[in-house]
Every structure is written in C-alpha cells, then in structure tokens.
PDB file of C-alpha atoms in Angstrom:
ATOM      1  CA  MET A   1      91.517 -62.917  15.259  1.00 43.00           C
ATOM      2  CA  ASP A   2      89.929 -61.335  12.015  1.00 47.00           C
ATOM      3  CA  THR A   3      91.283 -57.855  10.666  1.00 44.00           C
ATOM      4  CA  ILE A   4      88.367 -55.689   9.507  1.00 43.00           C
ATOM      5  CA  PHE A   5      89.436 -52.971   6.778  1.00 43.00           C
ATOM      6  CA  LEU A   6      87.203 -49.817   6.575  1.00 43.00           C
ATOM      7  CA  LYS A   7      87.360 -47.642   3.427  1.00 47.00           C
ATOM      8  CA  THR A   8      86.567 -43.803   3.887  1.00 47.00           C
ATOM      9  CA  GLU A   9      84.635 -42.559   0.865  1.00 48.00           C
ATOM     10  CA  ASN A  10      85.565 -38.717   1.484  1.00 50.00           C
ATOM     11  CA  GLN A  11      89.341 -39.000   1.637  1.00 50.00           C
ATOM     12  CA  PRO A  12      91.060 -36.942  -1.200  1.00 50.00           C
ATOM     13  CA  LYS A  13      93.477 -38.531  -3.691  1.00 51.00           C
ATOM     14  CA  LYS A  14      97.188 -37.439  -3.710  1.00 51.00           C
ATOM     15  CA  ARG A  15      98.387 -35.842  -7.043  1.00 52.00           C
ATOM     16  CA  LYS A  16     101.800 -35.754  -8.549  1.00 51.00           C
ATOM     17  CA  PRO A  17     103.583 -32.331  -8.913  1.00 52.00           C
ATOM     18  CA  ARG A  18     103.571 -31.136 -12.581  1.00 52.00           C
ATOM     19  CA  LYS A  19     106.873 -30.182 -14.305  1.00 51.00           C
ATOM     20  CA  PHE A  20     107.113 -26.644 -15.899  1.00 46.00           C
ATOM     21  CA  LYS A  21     107.453 -27.155 -19.670  1.00 51.00           C
ATOM     22  CA  GLY A  22     107.735 -23.455 -20.540  1.00 51.00           C
ATOM     23  CA  PRO A  23     105.795 -21.387 -22.868  1.00 55.00           C
ATOM     24  CA  GLY A  24     104.534 -22.899 -25.853  1.00 53.00           C
ATOM     25  CA  LYS A  25     105.537 -21.914 -29.323  1.00 55.00           C
ATOM     26  CA  GLY A  26     103.382 -18.910 -29.308  1.00 58.00           C
ATOM     27  CA  GLY A  27     104.716 -17.694 -25.926  1.00 61.00           C
ATOM     28  CA  LYS A  28     108.387 -17.918 -27.411  1.00 65.00           C
ATOM     29  CA  TRP A  29     107.503 -15.769 -30.280  1.00 68.00           C
ATOM     30  CA  ILE A  30     105.761 -13.181 -27.826  1.00 70.00           C
ATOM     31  CA  VAL A  31     109.254 -13.018 -25.730  1.00 63.00           C
ATOM     32  CA  MET A  32     111.416 -12.702 -28.681  1.00 69.00           C
ATOM     33  CA  GLY A  33     109.184 -10.020 -30.165  1.00 67.00           C
ATOM     34  CA  ALA A  34     109.376  -7.974 -26.888  1.00 64.00           C
ATOM     35  CA  VAL A  35     113.188  -8.121 -26.781  1.00 62.00           C
ATOM     36  CA  ALA A  36     113.468  -7.046 -30.313  1.00 61.00           C
ATOM     37  CA  VAL A  37     110.901  -4.085 -29.730  1.00 60.00           C
ATOM     38  CA  GLY A  38     113.151  -3.244 -26.750  1.00 57.00           C
ATOM     39  CA  ILE A  39     116.500  -3.258 -28.781  1.00 57.00           C
ATOM     40  CA  ALA A  40     114.705  -1.556 -31.646  1.00 54.00           C
ATOM     41  CA  PHE A  41     113.429   1.321 -29.287  1.00 57.00           C
ATOM     42  CA  LEU A  42     117.003   1.647 -27.512  1.00 57.00           C
ATOM     43  CA  ALA A  43     118.700   1.638 -30.950  1.00 54.00           C
ATOM     44  CA  VAL A  44     116.119   4.361 -32.336  1.00 54.00           C
ATOM     45  CA  SER A  45     116.390   6.715 -29.087  1.00 57.00           C
ATOM     46  CA  ASP A  46     120.271   6.354 -28.757  1.00 69.00           C
ATOM     47  CA  GLY A  47     121.002   6.454 -32.408  1.00 78.00           C
ATOM     48  CA  THR A  48     119.497   9.920 -33.024  1.00 85.00           C
ATOM     49  CA  TYR A  49     119.964  13.394 -31.860  1.00 87.00           C
ATOM     50  CA  GLN A  50     118.597  16.586 -32.411  1.00 89.00           C
ATOM     51  CA  ILE A  51     120.306  19.979 -32.907  1.00 90.00           C
ATOM     52  CA  THR A  52     118.515  23.235 -32.623  1.00 90.00           C
ATOM     53  CA  GLU A  53     119.631  26.725 -34.250  1.00 89.00           C
ATOM     54  CA  GLN A  54     121.104  27.770 -30.980  1.00 91.00           C
ATOM     55  CA  GLU A  55     123.603  25.131 -30.432  1.00 91.00           C
ATOM     56  CA  GLN A  56     126.052  22.923 -32.086  1.00 91.00           C
ATOM     57  CA  ALA A  57     127.457  19.442 -31.319  1.00 91.00           C
ATOM     58  CA  VAL A  58     130.727  17.275 -31.235  1.00 91.00           C
ATOM     59  CA  LEU A  59     130.375  13.780 -32.644  1.00 90.00           C
ATOM     60  CA  THR A  60     132.964  11.768 -31.178  1.00 90.00           C
ATOM     61  CA  THR A  61     133.766   8.245 -32.728  1.00 88.00           C
ATOM     62  CA  LEU A  62     136.142   6.203 -30.750  1.00 87.00           C
ATOM     63  CA  GLY A  63     137.946   9.163 -29.387  1.00 84.00           C
ATOM     64  CA  VAL A  64     137.951  11.327 -32.734  1.00 90.00           C
ATOM     65  CA  PRO A  65     136.031  14.457 -32.239  1.00 90.00           C
ATOM     66  CA  LYS A  66     134.115  16.124 -35.210  1.00 90.00           C
ATOM     67  CA  ALA A  67     132.001  19.538 -35.127  1.00 89.00           C
ATOM     68  CA  VAL A  68     128.285  19.098 -36.385  1.00 89.00           C
ATOM     69  CA  THR A  69     126.761  22.478 -37.083  1.00 86.00           C
ATOM     70  CA  GLU A  70     123.754  21.549 -39.242  1.00 87.00           C
ATOM     71  CA  THR A  71     120.421  21.911 -37.501  1.00 88.00           C
ATOM     72  CA  GLY A  72     117.923  19.140 -37.374  1.00 87.00           C
ATOM     73  CA  LEU A  73     117.869  15.281 -36.682  1.00 88.00           C
ATOM     74  CA  HIS A  74     121.160  13.525 -36.943  1.00 86.00           C
ATOM     75  CA  PHE A  75     122.116   9.629 -36.635  1.00 84.00           C
ATOM     76  CA  LYS A  76     124.765   8.062 -34.725  1.00 85.00           C
ATOM     77  CA  ILE A  77     125.987   4.530 -33.889  1.00 84.00           C
ATOM     78  CA  PRO A  78     125.061   3.838 -30.329  1.00 83.00           C
ATOM     79  CA  VAL A  79     128.034   3.103 -27.807  1.00 80.00           C
ATOM     80  CA  ILE A  80     130.680   3.681 -30.711  1.00 86.00           C
ATOM     81  CA  GLN A  81     129.703   7.326 -31.042  1.00 87.00           C
ATOM     82  CA  LYS A  82     128.907   9.932 -28.478  1.00 89.00           C
ATOM     83  CA  VAL A  83     127.407  13.296 -28.750  1.00 90.00           C
ATOM     84  CA  GLU A  84     128.136  16.526 -26.670  1.00 90.00           C
ATOM     85  CA  LYS A  85     126.137  19.712 -27.482  1.00 91.00           C
ATOM     86  CA  VAL A  86     127.268  23.345 -26.661  1.00 93.00           C
ATOM     87  CA  ASN A  87     125.323  26.362 -26.494  1.00 92.00           C
ATOM     88  CA  THR A  88     126.327  28.915 -29.283  1.00 91.00           C
ATOM     89  CA  THR A  89     124.433  31.863 -28.444  1.00 94.00           C
ATOM     90  CA  ILE A  90     125.935  34.933 -26.885  1.00 95.00           C
ATOM     91  CA  GLN A  91     126.858  34.690 -23.232  1.00 95.00           C
ATOM     92  CA  GLY A  92     128.633  37.028 -20.822  1.00 95.00           C
ATOM     93  CA  PHE A  93     130.180  37.550 -17.390  1.00 95.00           C
ATOM     94  CA  PRO A  94     130.952  40.551 -15.203  1.00 95.00           C
ATOM     95  CA  ILE A  95     134.327  41.869 -14.091  1.00 95.00           C
ATOM     96  CA  GLY A  96     134.397  44.265 -11.024  1.00 92.00           C
ATOM     97  CA  TYR A  97     131.046  43.294  -9.640  1.00 92.00           C
ATOM     98  CA  SER A  98     128.613  40.300  -9.043  1.00 91.00           C
ATOM     99  CA  MET A  99     125.362  39.918 -11.078  1.00 88.00           C
ATOM    100  CA  SER A 100     123.519  38.187  -8.391  1.00 87.00           C
ATOM    101  CA  ASP A 101     123.415  41.204  -5.916  1.00 88.00           C
ATOM    102  CA  ASN A 102     125.309  43.881  -7.827  1.00 85.00           C
ATOM    103  CA  SER A 103     127.950  44.041  -5.093  1.00 86.00           C
ATOM    104  CA  VAL A 104     131.502  45.242  -5.752  1.00 84.00           C
ATOM    105  CA  VAL A 105     134.526  42.658  -6.328  1.00 88.00           C
ATOM    106  CA  GLU A 106     137.413  44.727  -5.463  1.00 84.00           C
ATOM    107  CA  HIS A 107     140.198  42.633  -6.427  1.00 88.00           C
ATOM    108  CA  GLU A 108     138.774  42.695 -10.140  1.00 90.00           C
ATOM    109  CA  GLY A 109     137.468  46.344 -10.168  1.00 89.00           C
ATOM    110  CA  ILE A 110     140.074  48.310  -8.490  1.00 88.00           C
ATOM    111  CA  MET A 111     142.725  49.495 -10.677  1.00 90.00           C
ATOM    112  CA  ILE A 112     145.700  51.934 -10.955  1.00 89.00           C
ATOM    113  CA  THR A 113     145.611  54.750 -13.729  1.00 91.00           C
ATOM    114  CA  SER A 114     148.709  56.382 -15.358  1.00 91.00           C
ATOM    115  CA  ASP A 115     148.553  59.471 -12.916  1.00 87.00           C
ATOM    116  CA  TYR A 116     148.702  56.995  -9.701  1.00 85.00           C
ATOM    117  CA  ASN A 117     145.165  57.132  -8.913  1.00 85.00           C
ATOM    118  CA  PHE A 118     142.882  54.222  -7.606  1.00 85.00           C
ATOM    119  CA  ILE A 119     139.759  53.893  -9.877  1.00 89.00           C
ATOM    120  CA  ASP A 120     136.891  51.376  -9.499  1.00 90.00           C
ATOM    121  CA  VAL A 121     135.941  50.118 -13.065  1.00 93.00           C
ATOM    122  CA  ASP A 122     133.220  47.611 -14.050  1.00 94.00           C
ATOM    123  CA  PHE A 123     133.022  45.659 -17.050  1.00 95.00           C
ATOM    124  CA  PHE A 124     130.882  43.184 -19.034  1.00 96.00           C
ATOM    125  CA  VAL A 125     132.346  40.701 -21.464  1.00 96.00           C
ATOM    126  CA  GLU A 126     130.027  39.081 -24.280  1.00 97.00           C
ATOM    127  CA  TYR A 127     131.401  35.817 -26.013  1.00 96.00           C
ATOM    128  CA  ARG A 128     130.259  32.838 -27.847  1.00 95.00           C
ATOM    129  CA  ILE A 129     131.478  29.478 -28.661  1.00 93.00           C
ATOM    130  CA  ALA A 130     132.900  29.463 -32.137  1.00 92.00           C
ATOM    131  CA  GLU A 131     134.957  26.172 -32.432  1.00 93.00           C
ATOM    132  CA  PRO A 132     133.045  23.659 -30.324  1.00 93.00           C
ATOM    133  CA  VAL A 133     135.865  21.159 -30.718  1.00 93.00           C
ATOM    134  CA  GLN A 134     138.437  23.251 -29.317  1.00 92.00           C
ATOM    135  CA  TYR A 135     136.110  24.496 -26.636  1.00 92.00           C
ATOM    136  CA  LEU A 136     135.363  20.931 -25.291  1.00 92.00           C
ATOM    137  CA  TYR A 137     138.926  19.489 -25.725  1.00 90.00           C
ATOM    138  CA  ALA A 138     141.693  22.348 -25.999  1.00 87.00           C
ATOM    139  CA  SER A 139     141.288  23.463 -22.547  1.00 86.00           C
ATOM    140  CA  GLU A 140     139.844  22.493 -19.209  1.00 86.00           C
ATOM    141  CA  GLN A 141     138.113  25.820 -18.365  1.00 91.00           C
ATOM    142  CA  PRO A 142     138.035  28.160 -21.350  1.00 93.00           C
ATOM    143  CA  GLU A 143     135.845  30.771 -19.630  1.00 94.00           C
ATOM    144  CA  GLU A 144     138.412  31.231 -16.950  1.00 94.00           C
ATOM    145  CA  ILE A 145     140.951  31.634 -19.349  1.00 94.00           C
ATOM    146  CA  LEU A 146     138.995  34.360 -21.293  1.00 95.00           C
ATOM    147  CA  LYS A 147     138.281  36.220 -17.935  1.00 95.00           C
ATOM    148  CA  ASN A 148     142.007  36.220 -16.961  1.00 95.00           C
ATOM    149  CA  ILE A 149     142.849  37.433 -20.482  1.00 95.00           C
ATOM    150  CA  ALA A 150     140.110  40.128 -20.131  1.00 96.00           C
ATOM    151  CA  GLN A 151     141.402  41.207 -16.613  1.00 95.00           C
ATOM    152  CA  SER A 152     144.999  41.309 -17.948  1.00 94.00           C
ATOM    153  CA  SER A 153     144.371  43.581 -20.795  1.00 95.00           C
ATOM    154  CA  ILE A 154     141.848  45.844 -18.849  1.00 95.00           C
ATOM    155  CA  ARG A 155     144.684  46.386 -16.348  1.00 94.00           C
ATOM    156  CA  THR A 156     147.149  47.080 -18.929  1.00 95.00           C
ATOM    157  CA  VAL A 157     145.141  49.589 -20.828  1.00 95.00           C
ATOM    158  CA  ILE A 158     143.668  51.442 -17.840  1.00 94.00           C
ATOM    159  CA  ALA A 159     147.311  51.864 -16.698  1.00 94.00           C
ATOM    160  CA  SER A 160     147.997  53.828 -19.622  1.00 94.00           C
ATOM    161  CA  TYR A 161     145.290  56.537 -19.045  1.00 94.00           C
ATOM    162  CA  THR A 162     144.516  59.181 -16.631  1.00 90.00           C
ATOM    163  CA  VAL A 163     141.758  58.904 -13.850  1.00 87.00           C
ATOM    164  CA  ASP A 164     139.945  61.865 -15.764  1.00 85.00           C
ATOM    165  CA  ASP A 165     139.957  60.002 -19.084  1.00 89.00           C
ATOM    166  CA  VAL A 166     138.692  56.635 -17.578  1.00 90.00           C
ATOM    167  CA  LEU A 167     136.065  58.706 -15.675  1.00 85.00           C
ATOM    168  CA  THR A 168     134.789  60.945 -18.687  1.00 83.00           C
ATOM    169  CA  THR A 169     135.788  61.130 -22.254  1.00 85.00           C
ATOM    170  CA  GLY A 170     138.381  58.103 -22.797  1.00 89.00           C
ATOM    171  CA  LYS A 171     135.645  55.420 -22.322  1.00 90.00           C
ATOM    172  CA  SER A 172     135.190  54.534 -25.981  1.00 92.00           C
ATOM    173  CA  GLU A 173     138.784  54.487 -26.804  1.00 94.00           C
ATOM    174  CA  ILE A 174     139.703  52.475 -23.878  1.00 95.00           C
ATOM    175  CA  GLN A 175     136.975  49.871 -24.742  1.00 94.00           C
ATOM    176  CA  ALA A 176     138.304  49.739 -28.236  1.00 95.00           C
ATOM    177  CA  LYS A 177     141.919  49.121 -27.085  1.00 96.00           C
ATOM    178  CA  ILE A 178     140.939  46.514 -24.610  1.00 96.00           C
ATOM    179  CA  LYS A 179     138.825  44.589 -27.063  1.00 95.00           C
ATOM    180  CA  GLU A 180     141.785  44.766 -29.561  1.00 95.00           C
ATOM    181  CA  MET A 181     144.303  43.373 -26.888  1.00 95.00           C
ATOM    182  CA  ILE A 182     141.810  40.661 -25.913  1.00 95.00           C
ATOM    183  CA  LEU A 183     141.339  39.304 -29.847  1.00 94.00           C
ATOM    184  CA  GLU A 184     145.080  39.170 -30.298  1.00 93.00           C
ATOM    185  CA  LYS A 185     145.633  37.213 -26.987  1.00 93.00           C
ATOM    186  CA  ILE A 186     142.644  34.780 -27.465  1.00 92.00           C
ATOM    187  CA  GLU A 187     143.594  33.836 -30.789  1.00 89.00           C
ATOM    188  CA  LYS A 188     146.922  32.546 -29.478  1.00 89.00           C
ATOM    189  CA  GLU A 189     145.370  30.383 -26.952  1.00 87.00           C
ATOM    190  CA  ASP A 190     142.795  28.340 -29.245  1.00 86.00           C
ATOM    191  CA  ILE A 191     139.986  27.991 -26.507  1.00 91.00           C
ATOM    192  CA  GLY A 192     137.309  27.956 -28.917  1.00 92.00           C
ATOM    193  CA  LEU A 193     135.602  31.274 -27.650  1.00 94.00           C
ATOM    194  CA  GLN A 194     135.133  34.416 -29.739  1.00 94.00           C
ATOM    195  CA  LEU A 195     134.937  37.854 -28.217  1.00 95.00           C
ATOM    196  CA  VAL A 196     131.690  39.692 -29.026  1.00 96.00           C
ATOM    197  CA  ASN A 197     132.108  42.891 -27.171  1.00 96.00           C
ATOM    198  CA  ILE A 198     133.566  44.295 -23.725  1.00 95.00           C
ATOM    199  CA  THR A 199     131.704  47.377 -22.366  1.00 95.00           C
ATOM    200  CA  ILE A 200     132.662  49.566 -19.453  1.00 93.00           C
ATOM    201  CA  GLN A 201     129.383  49.432 -17.130  1.00 92.00           C
ATOM    202  CA  ASP A 202     130.426  51.971 -14.471  1.00 88.00           C
ATOM    203  CA  SER A 203     133.575  54.024 -13.181  1.00 86.00           C
ATOM    204  CA  GLU A 204     134.075  55.731 -10.131  1.00 83.00           C
ATOM    205  CA  PRO A 205     136.574  56.517  -7.547  1.00 79.00           C
ATOM    206  CA  PRO A 206     136.984  53.705  -4.936  1.00 74.00           C
ATOM    207  CA  THR A 207     136.004  53.614  -1.309  1.00 69.00           C
ATOM    208  CA  GLN A 208     137.823  55.843   1.409  1.00 70.00           C
ATOM    209  CA  GLU A 209     139.307  52.891   2.898  1.00 70.00           C
ATOM    210  CA  VAL A 210     140.948  52.159  -0.507  1.00 65.00           C
ATOM    211  CA  MET A 211     142.153  55.539  -0.877  1.00 65.00           C
ATOM    212  CA  LEU A 212     143.767  55.716   2.511  1.00 73.00           C
ATOM    213  CA  ALA A 213     145.531  52.422   1.933  1.00 71.00           C
ATOM    214  CA  PHE A 214     146.682  53.891  -1.500  1.00 65.00           C
ATOM    215  CA  LYS A 215     147.852  56.857   0.093  1.00 72.00           C
ATOM    216  CA  ALA A 216     149.875  55.214   2.767  1.00 77.00           C
ATOM    217  CA  VAL A 217     151.660  53.044  -0.004  1.00 73.00           C
ATOM    218  CA  GLU A 218     152.387  55.974  -1.948  1.00 70.00           C
ATOM    219  CA  THR A 219     153.790  57.616   0.945  1.00 82.00           C
ATOM    220  CA  ALA A 220     156.006  54.589   1.911  1.00 85.00           C
ATOM    221  CA  LYS A 221     157.259  54.590  -1.934  1.00 79.00           C
ATOM    222  CA  GLN A 222     158.020  58.293  -1.859  1.00 84.00           C
ATOM    223  CA  GLY A 223     159.844  57.672   1.672  1.00 88.00           C
ATOM    224  CA  LYS A 224     161.797  54.922  -0.304  1.00 90.00           C
ATOM    225  CA  GLU A 225     162.722  57.008  -2.923  1.00 87.00           C
ATOM    226  CA  THR A 226     163.711  59.919  -0.654  1.00 89.00           C
ATOM    227  CA  ALA A 227     166.073  57.521   1.186  1.00 91.00           C
ATOM    228  CA  LEU A 228     167.598  56.304  -2.077  1.00 91.00           C
ATOM    229  CA  ASN A 229     168.080  59.576  -3.428  1.00 90.00           C
ATOM    230  CA  ASN A 230     169.682  60.905  -0.248  1.00 90.00           C
ATOM    231  CA  ALA A 231     171.864  57.860  -0.081  1.00 90.00           C
ATOM    232  CA  ASN A 232     172.864  58.333  -3.756  1.00 90.00           C
ATOM    233  CA  LYS A 233     173.660  61.917  -3.019  1.00 89.00           C
ATOM    234  CA  TYR A 234     175.753  61.230  -0.132  1.00 88.00           C
ATOM    235  CA  ARG A 235     177.724  58.639  -2.096  1.00 88.00           C
ATOM    236  CA  ASN A 236     178.326  61.145  -5.041  1.00 88.00           C
ATOM    237  CA  GLU A 237     179.585  63.666  -2.576  1.00 86.00           C
ATOM    238  CA  GLN A 238     181.788  61.436  -0.611  1.00 87.00           C
ATOM    239  CA  LEU A 239     183.135  59.243  -3.345  1.00 88.00           C
ATOM    240  CA  PRO A 240     184.873  62.057  -5.107  1.00 88.00           C
ATOM    241  CA  GLU A 241     186.368  63.412  -2.019  1.00 86.00           C
ATOM    242  CA  ALA A 242     187.493  59.856  -1.069  1.00 88.00           C
ATOM    243  CA  GLU A 243     188.930  59.020  -4.353  1.00 88.00           C
ATOM    244  CA  ALA A 244     190.984  62.443  -4.396  1.00 88.00           C
ATOM    245  CA  GLU A 245     192.112  61.747  -0.914  1.00 88.00           C
ATOM    246  CA  ALA A 246     193.257  58.144  -2.020  1.00 90.00           C
ATOM    247  CA  ASP A 247     194.887  59.723  -4.929  1.00 90.00           C
ATOM    248  CA  GLN A 248     196.751  62.236  -2.902  1.00 90.00           C
ATOM    249  CA  ILE A 249     197.937  59.750  -0.244  1.00 92.00           C
ATOM    250  CA  ILE A 250     199.425  57.576  -3.493  1.00 92.00           C
ATOM    251  CA  LYS A 251     201.021  60.739  -4.954  1.00 90.00           C
ATOM    252  CA  GLU A 252     202.587  61.598  -1.518  1.00 90.00           C
ATOM    253  CA  ALA A 253     203.716  57.805  -1.080  1.00 91.00           C
ATOM    254  CA  GLU A 254     205.308  57.950  -4.542  1.00 91.00           C
ATOM    255  CA  ALA A 255     206.747  61.401  -4.006  1.00 90.00           C
ATOM    256  CA  ASP A 256     208.302  59.993  -0.584  1.00 90.00           C
ATOM    257  CA  LYS A 257     209.563  56.783  -2.262  1.00 91.00           C
ATOM    258  CA  GLN A 258     211.340  59.079  -4.935  1.00 91.00           C
ATOM    259  CA  VAL A 259     212.961  61.085  -2.356  1.00 90.00           C
ATOM    260  CA  ARG A 260     213.871  58.166  -0.344  1.00 91.00           C
ATOM    261  CA  ILE A 261     215.488  56.500  -3.368  1.00 91.00           C
ATOM    262  CA  ASN A 262     217.340  59.767  -4.367  1.00 90.00           C
ATOM    263  CA  GLU A 263     218.778  60.152  -0.684  1.00 90.00           C
ATOM    264  CA  ALA A 264     219.723  56.370  -0.985  1.00 90.00           C
ATOM    265  CA  GLU A 265     221.469  57.046  -4.194  1.00 89.00           C
ATOM    266  CA  ALA A 266     223.220  60.270  -2.894  1.00 89.00           C
ATOM    267  CA  GLU A 267     224.374  58.156   0.157  1.00 87.00           C
ATOM    268  CA  VAL A 268     225.844  55.490  -2.156  1.00 88.00           C
ATOM    269  CA  ALA A 269     227.553  58.339  -4.174  1.00 87.00           C
ATOM    270  CA  ARG A 270     228.885  60.060  -1.240  1.00 84.00           C
ATOM    271  CA  PHE A 271     230.173  56.569   0.217  1.00 83.00           C
ATOM    272  CA  ASN A 272     231.758  55.843  -2.970  1.00 85.00           C
ATOM    273  CA  ALA A 273     233.276  59.156  -3.340  1.00 81.00           C
ATOM    274  CA  MET A 274     234.631  59.004   0.379  1.00 77.00           C
ATOM    275  CA  TYR A 275     235.939  55.498  -0.294  1.00 79.00           C
ATOM    276  CA  GLU A 276     237.871  56.641  -3.292  1.00 82.00           C
ATOM    277  CA  GLU A 277     239.370  59.403  -0.961  1.00 75.00           C
ATOM    278  CA  TYR A 278     240.276  56.919   1.795  1.00 76.00           C
ATOM    279  CA  VAL A 279     241.947  54.659  -0.780  1.00 79.00           C
ATOM    280  CA  LYS A 280     244.145  57.555  -1.777  1.00 79.00           C
ATOM    281  CA  ASN A 281     244.667  59.015   1.819  1.00 78.00           C
ATOM    282  CA  PRO A 282     243.510  56.721   4.358  1.00 79.00           C
ATOM    283  CA  LEU A 283     244.952  58.686   7.392  1.00 80.00           C
ATOM    284  CA  ILE A 284     243.773  62.054   6.346  1.00 77.00           C
ATOM    285  CA  THR A 285     240.244  60.638   5.444  1.00 74.00           C
ATOM    286  CA  LYS A 286     239.924  58.851   8.898  1.00 77.00           C
ATOM    287  CA  GLN A 287     241.132  62.043  10.579  1.00 78.00           C
ATOM    288  CA  ARG A 288     238.245  64.137   8.387  1.00 77.00           C
ATOM    289  CA  MET A 289     235.488  61.418   9.318  1.00 77.00           C
ATOM    290  CA  PHE A 290     236.691  61.661  12.796  1.00 79.00           C
ATOM    291  CA  TYR A 291     236.316  65.567  12.789  1.00 77.00           C
ATOM    292  CA  GLU A 292     232.999  65.778  11.061  1.00 78.00           C
ATOM    293  CA  THR A 293     231.568  63.036  13.377  1.00 79.00           C
ATOM    294  CA  MET A 294     232.787  64.906  16.354  1.00 76.00           C
ATOM    295  CA  GLU A 295     231.111  68.201  14.928  1.00 75.00           C
ATOM    296  CA  ASP A 296     227.883  66.657  14.553  1.00 76.00           C
ATOM    297  CA  VAL A 297     227.925  65.081  17.807  1.00 75.00           C
ATOM    298  CA  LEU A 298     229.175  67.987  19.891  1.00 71.00           C
ATOM    299  CA  PRO A 299     229.388  71.192  17.686  1.00 67.00           C
ATOM    300  CA  ASP A 300     230.343  73.489  20.488  1.00 66.00           C
ATOM    301  CA  LEU A 301     233.520  71.272  21.547  1.00 59.00           C
ATOM    302  CA  LYS A 302     236.864  73.166  22.029  1.00 62.00           C
ATOM    303  CA  LEU A 303     239.846  70.876  21.415  1.00 60.00           C
ATOM    304  CA  ILE A 304     242.471  70.784  24.103  1.00 61.00           C
ATOM    305  CA  ILE A 305     245.726  69.412  23.124  1.00 58.00           C
ATOM    306  CA  ASP A 306     248.345  68.560  25.875  1.00 59.00           C
ATOM    307  CA  ASN A 307     251.744  67.795  24.766  1.00 60.00           C
ATOM    308  CA  GLY A 308     253.030  66.624  28.076  1.00 62.00           C
ATOM    309  CA  ASP A 309     255.192  69.569  29.070  1.00 64.00           C
ATOM    310  CA  GLY A 310     252.648  71.337  30.945  1.00 58.00           C
ATOM    311  CA  VAL A 311     251.727  73.769  28.308  1.00 54.00           C
ATOM    312  CA  SER A 312     248.155  73.644  27.236  1.00 52.00           C
ATOM    313  CA  LYS A 313     246.744  74.826  24.038  1.00 53.00           C
ATOM    314  CA  VAL A 314     243.023  75.214  23.405  1.00 50.00           C
ATOM    315  CA  LEU A 315     242.388  74.948  19.779  1.00 52.00           C
ATOM    316  CA  PRO A 316     238.792  75.223  18.302  1.00 53.00           C
ATOM    317  CA  LEU A 317     237.312  72.406  16.367  1.00 49.00           C
ATOM    318  CA  ASP A 318     236.323  74.656  13.540  1.00 54.00           C
ATOM    319  CA  SER A 319     239.820  75.569  12.576  1.00 52.00           C
ATOM    320  CA  PHE A 320     240.468  71.788  11.634  1.00 49.00           C
ATOM    321  CA  THR A 321     237.303  71.554   9.761  1.00 50.00           C
ATOM    322  CA  GLU A 322     237.809  74.856   8.071  1.00 54.00           C
ATOM    323  CA  SER A 323     241.321  74.022   7.065  1.00 53.00           C
ATOM    324  CA  TYR A 324     240.348  70.643   5.922  1.00 48.00           C
ATOM    325  CA  GLN A 325     237.573  72.069   3.834  1.00 53.00           C
ATOM    326  CA  LYS A 326     239.787  74.534   2.070  1.00 54.00           C
ATOM    327  CA  GLU A 327     242.057  71.786   1.156  1.00 52.00           C
ATOM    328  CA  GLU A 328     239.130  69.989  -0.425  1.00 51.00           C
ATOM    329  CA  THR A 329     238.383  72.931  -2.227  1.00 56.00           C
ATOM    330  CA  ASP A 330     242.043  73.458  -3.456  1.00 52.00           C
TER     331      ASP A 330
END
C-alpha cells in the first residue's frame, strides 16, 4: 500500500526564541549618565542648606555640634554632617492664663502676698534662643525649665509685697525684681535661652471660692497657733510649780534624812554612855533601865512591896526615879 504525503502551503514556520543581549554601547552610557545625574542631584540637595536672618543652625559632624550663625547658603557633607535649625526670633509664653481661650490657670496665677492675701496675677514671658548648641543638647525641655524658674521667681517676689502693692503702685518694681531673679537663675542652668522681658498682664483678687478656701485655711492655722500657745502657756505655768514641788520634796527628804541620822547618832551616843555606866555599876544600871522602862510603859503604876510579914507598903515609882536622877545629877 502506497503512503501519500500532502504539503500544506499555509502552515506557519516555528521560530527560535531570542536571547536578551542587553542594551548596546549607547544604552549603557545612558544608564550611567542617569545614575550620575541622580547622585549629583542628591549630593547637591543634601549637601547645602540655607540660613535666614531669623534663624541659626547647629552643624553636627560625627556627633560634635557647632553653631552656624552666618546667614546665606552653606555646604555640608552628606551622611557625615547633620544640620538642625532653630528660630532665634523673640518668643513667649503666658503664666496664669491660657492664650487659646484666655481662661484662668489657677495653679499658676493664684499667689499669696506678704499680708496673707490671695491674688490672681497673670504674666507674659518673652525669650529668645541665644545659644543654639546648649538649647539643643544641654537639656531636654529648655522652655519648661525657663517656665519653672519664672514661676518660682514670681512667687518669691510676690510673697514679699502686700496685696495693695501688687494691685496698684508696685508693679514696675515687682517686674524688675522678678526679671533680675530669673536672669540670675537662668545663668546657672546653661539652657541656651535668654530672657528678653517679663510683664504683668493683669492682677486682681481671686474668685470667691478661693477666698473662702483661703479663709478656712487661715482659720485652721490660727486655731493651731492658739492651741499651741495655750499648751505652751499651761506648760510654763505648771512646770515651775512642779519643779518647786519636786524641790520641796527633795529638801524635806534631805531634812528627814538628816533628822534620822542625828537621832541614830544620838541613840548610839546614849547607848554607849549607858554601856559605860553599866560596866561601872551593872546592878544599878539594870535597876535604872527597869524603872525607866516601867515608867514609859505604865506611867501611873504604884509600886507595892511586900516583905512577907503581912505589912504592905505602897511606894510610888516616882520616888525611885527621882532619887536615881538626883544621884545622876550628883
């Protein structure tokens, strides 16, 4: 059997896939030029910075800061150097009130005067950045430090003036003293800020609620002082009496002690004298001691002597003692 092959004229031919050979020589130069332009653009954009008249900059090179105060265009090394700008214009913040809605901030504005009165005083503090390096690196929140210094100085100065001075004629003097005190304190902190001015915006008596609370506190203080004074008075009155009583007791005890010593010494002397007499005349001494003892025990005793023959004789005891005393006297 014969095989017949048919040829189809419209059948498409298969093509081999082409390999990507990349750009030619001209394409390579185009890519390299684009990369170079990009690098140059980044270098120019990150390698320059502008300083205006209202600001200063701090140029940090590998962690070492340096202030740049000259205005105009400046150059820096990308990546290695970093620039931070600060605003050197006069800035400010309020004390005692809020700038957004002009509401009272009581914990800042309410103060006590030297005559123990409450007063509500508002201040405005103006400052500027004088040392950019210290401002950025010496402290974390230099404005808060300045505000705390201002509040402390304000309260110290206000506390040395009467309420009338703060409300009327003493404002200029108070402002000057507060500014002087702030300048002295801020110089020791090295926060890079410079005080420009501080002014009293307003001063008035506080609200009625604050006045009532203040009166309650003052009443409690006065009650405490009264109680302390009364206690001290009672102590001052009772202490001398107690000391005098104790001294009297001690003196009486000393006197009683001396009396007892004297009595004991007298008893010893009497006993020794009696013993000497006893050694000389034992019988007579025994009789005398017996008579004296019986006289003390039975002072009204009548002595009856019976010799056994029925004749009784009553002899008073006094006769014996008197005769004995007469013998002693002789």
